[in-house]
Amino acid sequence: MTTTAETTTPSQLKGQFGQVLLATLASTIGFWAWMSIAPLQKTYATELGLSEGQISLMLATPVLVGALGRVVVGALTDRFGGRKMFALVLLGSAPAVLLVALAGVIKSFPLLIGAGFYLGVAGTIFAVGIPFSSAWYEPSRRGFANGVFGMGMVGTAVSAFFTPRLALAIGFFPTHLLIAAAMVGMAALVWFFLRDSPAWTPSHQPLVPKVMGALKLAVTWQMSFLYAIVFGGFVAFSTYLPKYLTTVYPAEVDPVGAGTRTAVFAVAAVIARPIGGILADRFGPKVVALVSLAGVSILAYVVGSQPPEGIVTGATFLAMAAFMGLGMGAVFAWIGPSTPKDKVGAVSGVVAAAGGLGGYFPPLVMGATYHADTNSYSLGLWLLLIAATLALVLGGMLRDARA
């Protein structure tokens, strides 16, 4: 989103925090829809008789589309503004929730995959909010703004906690009707109450050249790799953790308990994300990103050892989520000062897409590397350790955005 925040007076940006909060709420609803399949994976697996590979594909499909679609949506936000794009994404993806419900009712796996593909549109909402929020704040506070907006990923926790409980309380199909209704209602709120920053000016550069221009920047590729680890790891665990816990610890964790644990995991990352942005504004994004990646690397080693279910396991996943949240805030605080103003939306879209892709492949890898004889996912978890370590090395080689 093209901005002129440097020349905009504080009075012109009045109400900035309220606008970012409303955008955060819109993102929360979008994330709830985007992640609505994962909390009910046990139901789909049982009712449709799915294999490990089919479960992994079912969980990964919305993530893939949500990731790739962010490139386009980020660039379109530069042109049409956050208000229109928030409403379009919410309204446009609401029917996908109903198709997912229909697939579950008629027990059709092909329809479920097709509906999951469509459902990925809801996940593109993140690429709308980053440039929208950045335009409401001066450069020195964009880490804070993006951190606050990033809290919208609490929709993952909302989905993990409430979706299985709603399905038990009011039924499978009514639960999806409720989610779709929330999306339509949120779209109406956005349309009538959200407004683009007076510091924002639309970019009329054609979509393809704009995206290609972003891809030519070194910062795009650098931040994409770092974000693929921290946000991709978050998405992967948020998607696959219910499956992981009920498979590895079947006697200790039931589907509802797994949903609760996943919700707590997501909340920890959500709380840490704005903290990461604030710390990045103060100490520089590089320092915060390196601390984040070091923490993820160490904790990936612990998880890869597959400790017995209990306090250690719970604390490890909680700490890993917090470190990922810090890294998410730091990476997007790194983008703004390092990117030409007319390419912030396009670069944000590409980086957000990389984060989503980082969450697409791990569930497939986990399903492919699962060892039934030992009931272990350790190989897939060791790969996370390797990736996080490589990101740590790369981050150490980069120049701080404030340098």
mmCIF file of N, CA and C in Angstrom, residues 245-346:
data_model
loop_
_atom_site.group_PDB
_atom_site.id
_atom_site.type_symbol
_atom_site.label_atom_id
_atom_site.label_comp_id
_atom_site.label_asym_id
_atom_site.label_seq_id
_atom_site.Cartn_x
_atom_site.Cartn_y
_atom_site.Cartn_z
ATOM 1 N N LEU A 245 -1.182 -34.573 18.485
ATOM 2 C CA LEU A 245 -1.418 -34.921 19.894
ATOM 3 C C LEU A 245 -2.293 -36.154 20.049
ATOM 4 N N THR A 246 -3.350 -36.251 19.242
ATOM 5 C CA THR A 246 -4.241 -37.407 19.373
ATOM 6 C C THR A 246 -3.618 -38.685 18.820
ATOM 7 N N THR A 247 -2.597 -38.544 17.972
ATOM 8 C CA THR A 247 -1.914 -39.723 17.439
ATOM 9 C C THR A 247 -0.792 -40.186 18.361
ATOM 10 N N VAL A 248 0.051 -39.256 18.793
ATOM 11 C CA VAL A 248 1.207 -39.607 19.613
ATOM 12 C C VAL A 248 0.809 -39.901 21.061
ATOM 13 N N TYR A 249 -0.211 -39.191 21.550
ATOM 14 C CA TYR A 249 -0.640 -39.374 22.939
ATOM 15 C C TYR A 249 -2.132 -39.719 23.003
ATOM 16 N N PRO A 250 -2.563 -40.811 22.368
ATOM 17 C CA PRO A 250 -3.997 -41.123 22.278
ATOM 18 C C PRO A 250 -4.657 -41.386 23.630
ATOM 19 N N ALA A 251 -3.905 -41.908 24.582
ATOM 20 C CA ALA A 251 -4.483 -42.216 25.888
ATOM 21 C C ALA A 251 -4.627 -40.978 26.768
ATOM 22 N N GLU A 252 -3.828 -39.955 26.496
ATOM 23 C CA GLU A 252 -3.819 -38.764 27.349
ATOM 24 C C GLU A 252 -4.593 -37.584 26.773
ATOM 25 N N VAL A 253 -4.738 -37.520 25.428
ATOM 26 C CA VAL A 253 -5.337 -36.347 24.798
ATOM 27 C C VAL A 253 -6.483 -36.764 23.880
ATOM 28 N N ASP A 254 -7.698 -36.221 24.143
ATOM 29 C CA ASP A 254 -8.838 -36.468 23.254
ATOM 30 C C ASP A 254 -8.970 -35.282 22.292
ATOM 31 N N PRO A 255 -9.878 -35.368 21.291
ATOM 32 C CA PRO A 255 -9.984 -34.286 20.302
ATOM 33 C C PRO A 255 -10.287 -32.915 20.903
ATOM 34 N N VAL A 256 -11.172 -32.857 21.903
ATOM 35 C CA VAL A 256 -11.491 -31.572 22.525
ATOM 36 C C VAL A 256 -10.277 -31.036 23.282
ATOM 37 N N GLY A 257 -9.582 -31.923 23.992
ATOM 38 C CA GLY A 257 -8.379 -31.515 24.706
ATOM 39 C C GLY A 257 -7.295 -31.046 23.753
ATOM 40 N N ALA A 258 -7.181 -31.721 22.610
ATOM 41 C CA ALA A 258 -6.197 -31.312 21.610
ATOM 42 C C ALA A 258 -6.537 -29.934 21.053
ATOM 43 N N GLY A 259 -7.834 -29.671 20.872
ATOM 44 C CA GLY A 259 -8.261 -28.353 20.417
ATOM 45 C C GLY A 259 -7.916 -27.272 21.422
ATOM 46 N N THR A 260 -8.096 -27.581 22.699
ATOM 47 C CA THR A 260 -7.752 -26.621 23.747
ATOM 48 C C THR A 260 -6.261 -26.325 23.749
ATOM 49 N N ARG A 261 -5.447 -27.383 23.637
ATOM 50 C CA ARG A 261 -3.998 -27.207 23.609
ATOM 51 C C ARG A 261 -3.577 -26.369 22.396
ATOM 52 N N THR A 262 -4.211 -26.611 21.267
ATOM 53 C CA THR A 262 -3.892 -25.855 20.066
ATOM 54 C C THR A 262 -4.297 -24.394 20.223
ATOM 55 N N ALA A 263 -5.433 -24.160 20.868
ATOM 56 C CA ALA A 263 -5.873 -22.794 21.118
ATOM 57 C C ALA A 263 -4.877 -22.052 22.006
ATOM 58 N N VAL A 264 -4.375 -22.719 23.038
ATOM 59 C CA VAL A 264 -3.390 -22.105 23.929
ATOM 60 C C VAL A 264 -2.102 -21.813 23.167
ATOM 61 N N PHE A 265 -1.708 -22.739 22.312
ATOM 62 C CA PHE A 265 -0.528 -22.536 21.460
ATOM 63 C C PHE A 265 -0.695 -21.274 20.625
ATOM 64 N N ALA A 266 -1.859 -21.130 19.996
ATOM 65 C CA ALA A 266 -2.104 -19.974 19.134
ATOM 66 C C ALA A 266 -2.134 -18.679 19.932
ATOM 67 N N VAL A 267 -2.760 -18.709 21.100
ATOM 68 C CA VAL A 267 -2.840 -17.500 21.927
ATOM 69 C C VAL A 267 -1.447 -17.040 22.349
ATOM 70 N N ALA A 268 -0.571 -17.978 22.683
ATOM 71 C CA ALA A 268 0.793 -17.616 23.073
ATOM 72 C C ALA A 268 1.502 -16.882 21.945
ATOM 73 N N ALA A 269 1.335 -17.363 20.721
ATOM 74 C CA ALA A 269 1.953 -16.696 19.572
ATOM 75 C C ALA A 269 1.321 -15.334 19.321
ATOM 76 N N VAL A 270 0.010 -15.252 19.504
ATOM 77 C CA VAL A 270 -0.710 -13.994 19.283
ATOM 78 C C VAL A 270 -0.241 -12.920 20.262
ATOM 79 N N ILE A 271 -0.083 -13.292 21.521
ATOM 80 C CA ILE A 271 0.371 -12.338 22.531
ATOM 81 C C ILE A 271 1.801 -11.892 22.246
ATOM 82 N N ALA A 272 2.630 -12.830 21.803
ATOM 83 C CA ALA A 272 4.044 -12.521 21.572
ATOM 84 C C ALA A 272 4.258 -11.675 20.328
ATOM 85 N N ARG A 273 3.363 -11.760 19.359
ATOM 86 C CA ARG A 273 3.591 -11.061 18.085
ATOM 87 C C ARG A 273 3.714 -9.540 18.248
ATOM 88 N N PRO A 274 2.754 -8.850 18.890
ATOM 89 C CA PRO A 274 2.938 -7.406 19.048
ATOM 90 C C PRO A 274 4.128 -7.056 19.925
ATOM 91 N N ILE A 275 4.460 -7.926 20.880
ATOM 92 C CA ILE A 275 5.653 -7.702 21.694
ATOM 93 C C ILE A 275 6.891 -7.724 20.807
ATOM 94 N N GLY A 276 6.917 -8.673 19.861
ATOM 95 C CA GLY A 276 8.027 -8.726 18.915
ATOM 96 C C GLY A 276 8.117 -7.461 18.088
ATOM 97 N N GLY A 277 6.961 -6.911 17.669
ATOM 98 C CA GLY A 277 6.964 -5.674 16.899
ATOM 99 C C GLY A 277 7.451 -4.485 17.706
ATOM 100 N N ILE A 278 7.008 -4.402 18.961
ATOM 101 C CA ILE A 278 7.421 -3.298 19.836
ATOM 102 C C ILE A 278 8.919 -3.386 20.120
ATOM 103 N N LEU A 279 9.400 -4.585 20.429
ATOM 104 C CA LEU A 279 10.834 -4.760 20.693
ATOM 105 C C LEU A 279 11.667 -4.452 19.448
ATOM 106 N N ALA A 280 11.117 -4.798 18.278
ATOM 107 C CA ALA A 280 11.836 -4.508 17.029
ATOM 108 C C ALA A 280 11.935 -3.002 16.789
ATOM 109 N N ASP A 281 10.860 -2.270 17.123
ATOM 110 C CA ASP A 281 10.904 -0.817 16.996
ATOM 111 C C ASP A 281 11.983 -0.228 17.899
ATOM 112 N N ARG A 282 12.185 -0.839 19.053
ATOM 113 C CA ARG A 282 13.115 -0.283 20.043
ATOM 114 C C ARG A 282 14.556 -0.749 19.848
ATOM 115 N N PHE A 283 14.725 -2.055 19.619
ATOM 116 C CA PHE A 283 16.080 -2.613 19.573
ATOM 117 C C PHE A 283 16.535 -2.994 18.168
ATOM 118 N N GLY A 284 15.639 -2.912 17.206
ATOM 119 C CA GLY A 284 15.961 -3.339 15.855
ATOM 120 C C GLY A 284 15.416 -4.731 15.586
ATOM 121 N N PRO A 285 14.857 -4.962 14.397
ATOM 122 C CA PRO A 285 14.237 -6.252 14.086
ATOM 123 C C PRO A 285 15.220 -7.414 14.025
ATOM 124 N N LYS A 286 16.460 -7.134 13.671
ATOM 125 C CA LYS A 286 17.421 -8.230 13.533
ATOM 126 C C LYS A 286 17.646 -8.943 14.857
ATOM 127 N N VAL A 287 17.850 -8.191 15.918
ATOM 128 C CA VAL A 287 18.104 -8.793 17.229
ATOM 129 C C VAL A 287 16.939 -9.671 17.654
ATOM 130 N N VAL A 288 15.722 -9.141 17.506
ATOM 131 C CA VAL A 288 14.532 -9.886 17.924
ATOM 132 C C VAL A 288 14.347 -11.133 17.072
ATOM 133 N N ALA A 289 14.575 -11.005 15.764
ATOM 134 C CA ALA A 289 14.441 -12.165 14.879
ATOM 135 C C ALA A 289 15.439 -13.260 15.231
ATOM 136 N N LEU A 290 16.662 -12.883 15.546
ATOM 137 C CA LEU A 290 17.684 -13.881 15.890
ATOM 138 C C LEU A 290 17.344 -14.593 17.202
ATOM 139 N N VAL A 291 16.848 -13.857 18.172
ATOM 140 C CA VAL A 291 16.431 -14.480 19.436
ATOM 141 C C VAL A 291 15.293 -15.465 19.177
ATOM 142 N N SER A 292 14.357 -15.046 18.325
ATOM 143 C CA SER A 292 13.229 -15.905 17.977
ATOM 144 C C SER A 292 13.687 -17.207 17.326
ATOM 145 N N LEU A 293 14.541 -17.096 16.325
ATOM 146 C CA LEU A 293 14.980 -18.283 15.585
ATOM 147 C C LEU A 293 15.834 -19.209 16.447
ATOM 148 N N ALA A 294 16.636 -18.627 17.330
ATOM 149 C CA ALA A 294 17.423 -19.454 18.246
ATOM 150 C C ALA A 294 16.505 -20.244 19.167
ATOM 151 N N GLY A 295 15.458 -19.577 19.665
ATOM 152 C CA GLY A 295 14.510 -20.268 20.530
ATOM 153 C C GLY A 295 13.774 -21.389 19.815
ATOM 154 N N VAL A 296 13.350 -21.113 18.572
ATOM 155 C CA VAL A 296 12.656 -22.143 17.790
ATOM 156 C C VAL A 296 13.573 -23.338 17.543
ATOM 157 N N SER A 297 14.830 -23.086 17.232
ATOM 158 C CA SER A 297 15.780 -24.167 16.970
ATOM 159 C C SER A 297 15.948 -25.069 18.189
ATOM 160 N N ILE A 298 16.142 -24.458 19.340
ATOM 161 C CA ILE A 298 16.335 -25.239 20.575
ATOM 162 C C ILE A 298 15.098 -26.054 20.907
ATOM 163 N N LEU A 299 13.929 -25.429 20.796
ATOM 164 C CA LEU A 299 12.695 -26.117 21.158
ATOM 165 C C LEU A 299 12.305 -27.173 20.131
ATOM 166 N N ALA A 300 12.693 -26.973 18.862
ATOM 167 C CA ALA A 300 12.450 -28.008 17.853
ATOM 168 C C ALA A 300 13.223 -29.270 18.206
ATOM 169 N N TYR A 301 14.414 -29.090 18.773
ATOM 170 C CA TYR A 301 15.202 -30.248 19.215
ATOM 171 C C TYR A 301 14.469 -30.996 20.331
ATOM 172 N N VAL A 302 13.887 -30.248 21.267
ATOM 173 C CA VAL A 302 13.159 -30.879 22.380
ATOM 174 C C VAL A 302 11.938 -31.637 21.863
ATOM 175 N N VAL A 303 11.160 -30.983 20.974
ATOM 176 C CA VAL A 303 9.962 -31.638 20.422
ATOM 177 C C VAL A 303 10.353 -32.861 19.605
ATOM 178 N N GLY A 304 11.459 -32.753 18.845
ATOM 179 C CA GLY A 304 11.913 -33.888 18.045
ATOM 180 C C GLY A 304 12.287 -35.090 18.882
ATOM 181 N N SER A 305 12.637 -34.867 20.132
ATOM 182 C CA SER A 305 12.943 -35.978 21.044
ATOM 183 C C SER A 305 11.682 -36.672 21.525
ATOM 184 N N GLN A 306 10.527 -36.070 21.234
ATOM 185 C CA GLN A 306 9.207 -36.619 21.553
ATOM 186 C C GLN A 306 9.123 -37.036 23.028
ATOM 187 N N PRO A 307 9.187 -36.047 23.954
ATOM 188 C CA PRO A 307 9.118 -36.362 25.380
ATOM 189 C C PRO A 307 7.743 -36.875 25.762
ATOM 190 N N PRO A 308 7.629 -37.547 26.910
ATOM 191 C CA PRO A 308 6.326 -38.030 27.370
ATOM 192 C C PRO A 308 5.351 -36.874 27.563
ATOM 193 N N GLU A 309 4.077 -37.142 27.354
ATOM 194 C CA GLU A 309 3.055 -36.121 27.527
ATOM 195 C C GLU A 309 3.042 -35.636 28.975
ATOM 196 N N GLY A 310 2.962 -34.325 29.135
ATOM 197 C CA GLY A 310 2.954 -33.765 30.480
ATOM 198 C C GLY A 310 3.417 -32.326 30.480
ATOM 199 N N ILE A 311 3.987 -31.897 31.595
ATOM 200 C CA ILE A 311 4.388 -30.507 31.761
ATOM 201 C C ILE A 311 5.447 -30.097 30.742
ATOM 202 N N VAL A 312 6.433 -30.968 30.511
ATOM 203 C CA VAL A 312 7.506 -30.628 29.574
ATOM 204 C C VAL A 312 6.963 -30.403 28.172
ATOM 205 N N THR A 313 6.106 -31.306 27.730
ATOM 206 C CA THR A 313 5.527 -31.170 26.391
ATOM 207 C C THR A 313 4.721 -29.888 26.268
ATOM 208 N N GLY A 314 3.851 -29.646 27.255
ATOM 209 C CA GLY A 314 3.020 -28.440 27.218
ATOM 210 C C GLY A 314 3.849 -27.176 27.235
ATOM 211 N N ALA A 315 4.842 -27.114 28.120
ATOM 212 C CA ALA A 315 5.689 -25.923 28.220
ATOM 213 C C ALA A 315 6.508 -25.718 26.950
ATOM 214 N N THR A 316 6.945 -26.810 26.328
ATOM 215 C CA THR A 316 7.755 -26.712 25.112
ATOM 216 C C THR A 316 6.958 -26.107 23.966
ATOM 217 N N PHE A 317 5.741 -26.608 23.751
ATOM 218 C CA PHE A 317 4.915 -26.055 22.677
ATOM 219 C C PHE A 317 4.529 -24.609 22.966
ATOM 220 N N LEU A 318 4.286 -24.294 24.231
ATOM 221 C CA LEU A 318 3.923 -22.927 24.603
ATOM 222 C C LEU A 318 5.083 -21.967 24.322
ATOM 223 N N ALA A 319 6.287 -22.365 24.723
ATOM 224 C CA ALA A 319 7.469 -21.525 24.492
ATOM 225 C C ALA A 319 7.764 -21.401 23.005
ATOM 226 N N MET A 320 7.592 -22.489 22.253
ATOM 227 C CA MET A 320 7.838 -22.428 20.817
ATOM 228 C C MET A 320 6.888 -21.442 20.147
ATOM 229 N N ALA A 321 5.624 -21.464 20.554
ATOM 230 C CA ALA A 321 4.653 -20.523 20.001
ATOM 231 C C ALA A 321 5.055 -19.090 20.299
ATOM 232 N N ALA A 322 5.528 -18.842 21.529
ATOM 233 C CA ALA A 322 5.935 -17.488 21.911
ATOM 234 C C ALA A 322 7.119 -17.013 21.076
ATOM 235 N N PHE A 323 8.108 -17.872 20.873
ATOM 236 C CA PHE A 323 9.264 -17.489 20.058
ATOM 237 C C PHE A 323 8.854 -17.243 18.606
ATOM 238 N N MET A 324 7.941 -18.054 18.084
ATOM 239 C CA MET A 324 7.453 -17.830 16.717
ATOM 240 C C MET A 324 6.731 -16.493 16.623
ATOM 241 N N GLY A 325 5.930 -16.167 17.645
ATOM 242 C CA GLY A 325 5.228 -14.892 17.654
ATOM 243 C C GLY A 325 6.180 -13.708 17.653
ATOM 244 N N LEU A 326 7.234 -13.783 18.460
ATOM 245 C CA LEU A 326 8.244 -12.717 18.467
ATOM 246 C C LEU A 326 8.851 -12.546 17.075
ATOM 247 N N GLY A 327 9.155 -13.671 16.445
ATOM 248 C CA GLY A 327 9.761 -13.618 15.109
ATOM 249 C C GLY A 327 8.829 -13.019 14.073
ATOM 250 N N MET A 328 7.544 -13.325 14.148
ATOM 251 C CA MET A 328 6.583 -12.762 13.201
ATOM 252 C C MET A 328 6.545 -11.245 13.304
ATOM 253 N N GLY A 329 6.486 -10.752 14.542
ATOM 254 C CA GLY A 329 6.475 -9.306 14.735
ATOM 255 C C GLY A 329 7.744 -8.659 14.226
ATOM 256 N N ALA A 330 8.882 -9.305 14.449
ATOM 257 C CA ALA A 330 10.172 -8.736 14.036
ATOM 258 C C ALA A 330 10.316 -8.699 12.520
ATOM 259 N N VAL A 331 9.913 -9.767 11.843
ATOM 260 C CA VAL A 331 10.089 -9.825 10.387
ATOM 261 C C VAL A 331 9.292 -8.724 9.692
ATOM 262 N N PHE A 332 8.035 -8.534 10.103
ATOM 263 C CA PHE A 332 7.245 -7.494 9.432
ATOM 264 C C PHE A 332 7.663 -6.090 9.852
ATOM 265 N N ALA A 333 8.280 -5.948 11.020
ATOM 266 C CA ALA A 333 8.874 -4.656 11.365
ATOM 267 C C ALA A 333 10.109 -4.398 10.514
ATOM 268 N N TRP A 334 10.730 -5.453 10.026
ATOM 269 C CA TRP A 334 11.925 -5.363 9.191
ATOM 270 C C TRP A 334 11.564 -4.912 7.771
ATOM 271 N N ILE A 335 10.379 -5.303 7.312
ATOM 272 C CA ILE A 335 9.996 -5.035 5.913
ATOM 273 C C ILE A 335 9.840 -3.550 5.632
ATOM 274 N N GLY A 336 9.066 -2.836 6.473
ATOM 275 C CA GLY A 336 8.737 -1.443 6.207
ATOM 276 C C GLY A 336 9.939 -0.552 5.935
ATOM 277 N N PRO A 337 10.919 -0.481 6.856
ATOM 278 C CA PRO A 337 12.068 0.406 6.646
ATOM 279 C C PRO A 337 12.992 -0.062 5.518
ATOM 280 N N SER A 338 12.846 -1.304 5.080
ATOM 281 C CA SER A 338 13.766 -1.855 4.081
ATOM 282 C C SER A 338 13.173 -1.891 2.677
ATOM 283 N N THR A 339 11.924 -1.418 2.532
ATOM 284 C CA THR A 339 11.202 -1.590 1.275
ATOM 285 C C THR A 339 10.758 -0.242 0.705
ATOM 286 N N PRO A 340 10.860 -0.027 -0.613
ATOM 287 C CA PRO A 340 10.317 1.190 -1.218
ATOM 288 C C PRO A 340 8.840 1.339 -0.891
ATOM 289 N N LYS A 341 8.415 2.562 -0.630
ATOM 290 C CA LYS A 341 7.051 2.792 -0.135
ATOM 291 C C LYS A 341 5.973 2.284 -1.088
ATOM 292 N N ASP A 342 6.207 2.367 -2.383
ATOM 293 C CA ASP A 342 5.179 1.936 -3.324
ATOM 294 C C ASP A 342 5.135 0.426 -3.514
ATOM 295 N N LYS A 343 6.003 -0.297 -2.796
ATOM 296 C CA LYS A 343 6.029 -1.754 -2.942
ATOM 297 C C LYS A 343 5.746 -2.470 -1.620
ATOM 298 N N VAL A 344 5.343 -1.720 -0.585
ATOM 299 C CA VAL A 344 5.120 -2.344 0.723
ATOM 300 C C VAL A 344 4.037 -3.422 0.638
ATOM 301 N N GLY A 345 2.925 -3.109 -0.044
ATOM 302 C CA GLY A 345 1.847 -4.084 -0.158
ATOM 303 C C GLY A 345 2.269 -5.321 -0.930
ATOM 304 N N ALA A 346 2.952 -5.115 -2.056
ATOM 305 C CA ALA A 346 3.381 -6.242 -2.880
ATOM 306 C C ALA A 346 4.407 -7.104 -2.151
#
